[in-house]
Amino acid sequence: MTTQHASATPDLPLDMIIFGGTGDLSFRKLLPALYMAHLHCNLPPDTRILTIGRKPWSREEYISEFMETKAKPFIEKKAFDAAAWDKFLALFEYVRMDVDSVEDYQRLKEVSREGVRRVFYLATSPDLFTNICENLSAAGLVDENSRVVLEKPLGHDLASAQEINTAVGKHFSEAQIYRIDHYLGKETVQNLMVLRFGNAIFGPLWQAPYIKRVQITVAEEVGVGSRAGFYDKTGALRDMVQNHLLQLLCIVAMEPPVSLDPDAVRDEKLKVLRSLRPMTPEDIARDTVRGQYTAGAVNGEPVKGYLEEDNVPANSRAETFVALRAHINNWRWANVPFYLRTGKRLQKKVSEIVIEFSELPFSIIPSGGRNYGNRLVIQLQPEESIQLQMLAKEPGSGMHMLPVNLNLDLQQAFTERRAEAYERLLIDVIRGRLTHFMRRDELEAAWAWAEPILDGWAKSGDKPRGYTAGTFGPAASTALMARENAVWAEESQ
Ligand code: BG6
């Protein structure tokens, strides 16, 4: 699939139109990110932000009830500037709308300007995407300068994703569609491409048999919080694995793209997704673990179990943890297992990729009975760091080796401000840069691989395994690794 790119258009005035303008994502991420973009002069000079919600608020009420009360606390204290904030608030209009009511779009049309670039940010449930796009188009709000941003998860399976993509595609060309996965906006994720394709030393080693295993972990301390309505229908596989973890896997595993052009990068990621070995029911039973947290303690604080959280049905089977072993059927990665793991209410917040290189075929230097392999640990969160575990001589008279880390602390190396993922991606949308957004075929290939796992779990009739909040998930996750005498990264420290 190639994307027909609109020729570079000069910076037009911008109407940023946010559906879901009174929702969680807006106050936690989007509005603070837009404020930062405004503070650093990254919004076009003539920008307006139109937020859409169902609440019967006036503009002033929206500002006081939502912007001041909910969004402002999510702005980093040291970045807050009262004068810049006031100017930022002046960009806002609040439009009360029922997104299913055709007439309400006329109201939006009256507020939005002609001859500007309209960016529609759909921060709503994906069930609404089709109607919103149809209604926008019928109201004459979509033109060749418009762009639409679709939040994840896009659909709940392959068929629903295809349906949404087709429906949205009737009104927006592929070059106008920005399917967001905020992990692609993280500095360290973008840095992973530089690490791989900017450093010649890794090239020859970045494949089987020099790499033995890859681990990708996105562990969170938080629980479901106030999002049970969304999360209980979604679960960790749809919320995190189908998108964030598979995108990380793609960047680790893809071939060097011919350039950084959006399609060049997305073509290579697509090839990885298409090479993922489909999971049979036997693979699912053997190579996947799903869990659900029970009451425990995180950071010394007692926390509820998932089933006790507000708005979670008593018999919920939603998984809050997934660990699985995936394989990529191509020459570079044949027989190299990729272990993916994510969960809520785990022991600590950490997102990292661990590349485990193969061990020495034979060691002439004693290492206390252990055969250490080199490891490259790319930590995305909470710290941005890259460590290469090497073997060094233990000081002393004998010859004995122990692992030590070559440590690249990116926060120390570069002291400049790092934009948050949403800020960076919103600026990409405004400037028309598609490289860090998912193309339709890529997203559908990810669903095609993930969906049989969901079906397999549903057919098995098994419940997710309980795990105590504050641990690293069910024992079966440790056992998944132990089968090949391996351990998850935190257990090897
Ligand atoms: C979102 C998920 O996409 O990513 C959330 O919907 C999750 O459930 C969040 O908490 C994690 O993002 P980050 O940037 O905090 O790792």
Coordinates of C-alpha atoms in Angstrom, one line a residue, residues 290-296 319-322 342-346 464-475:
R290 CA -3.4 -13.9 30.9
G291 CA -3.9 -12.7 34.3
Q292 CA -6.2 -10.4 36.4
Y293 CA -4.9 -8.7 39.6
T294 CA -6.2 -9.5 43.0
A295 CA -5.9 -7.3 46.1
G296 CA -2.3 -6.6 47.2
E319 CA -7.3 -9.7 31.4
T320 CA -5.1 -7.0 33.1
F321 CA -1.9 -8.9 32.3
V322 CA -0.6 -10.7 29.2
T342 CA 2.3 -6.1 29.9
G343 CA 0.1 -5.6 32.9
K344 CA -1.5 -3.3 35.4
R345 CA -0.8 -3.2 39.1
L346 CA 2.6 -4.7 38.7
P464 CA -7.5 -15.3 33.6
R465 CA -5.1 -16.4 36.3
G466 CA -5.2 -14.3 39.5
Y467 CA -2.0 -12.5 40.5
T468 CA -1.4 -10.4 43.6
A469 CA -1.2 -6.7 42.9
G470 CA 2.4 -5.6 43.4
T471 CA 4.0 -8.7 41.9
F472 CA 5.2 -9.2 38.3
G473 CA 2.1 -11.3 37.3
P474 CA 1.0 -14.9 37.6
A475 CA 3.5 -17.6 38.3

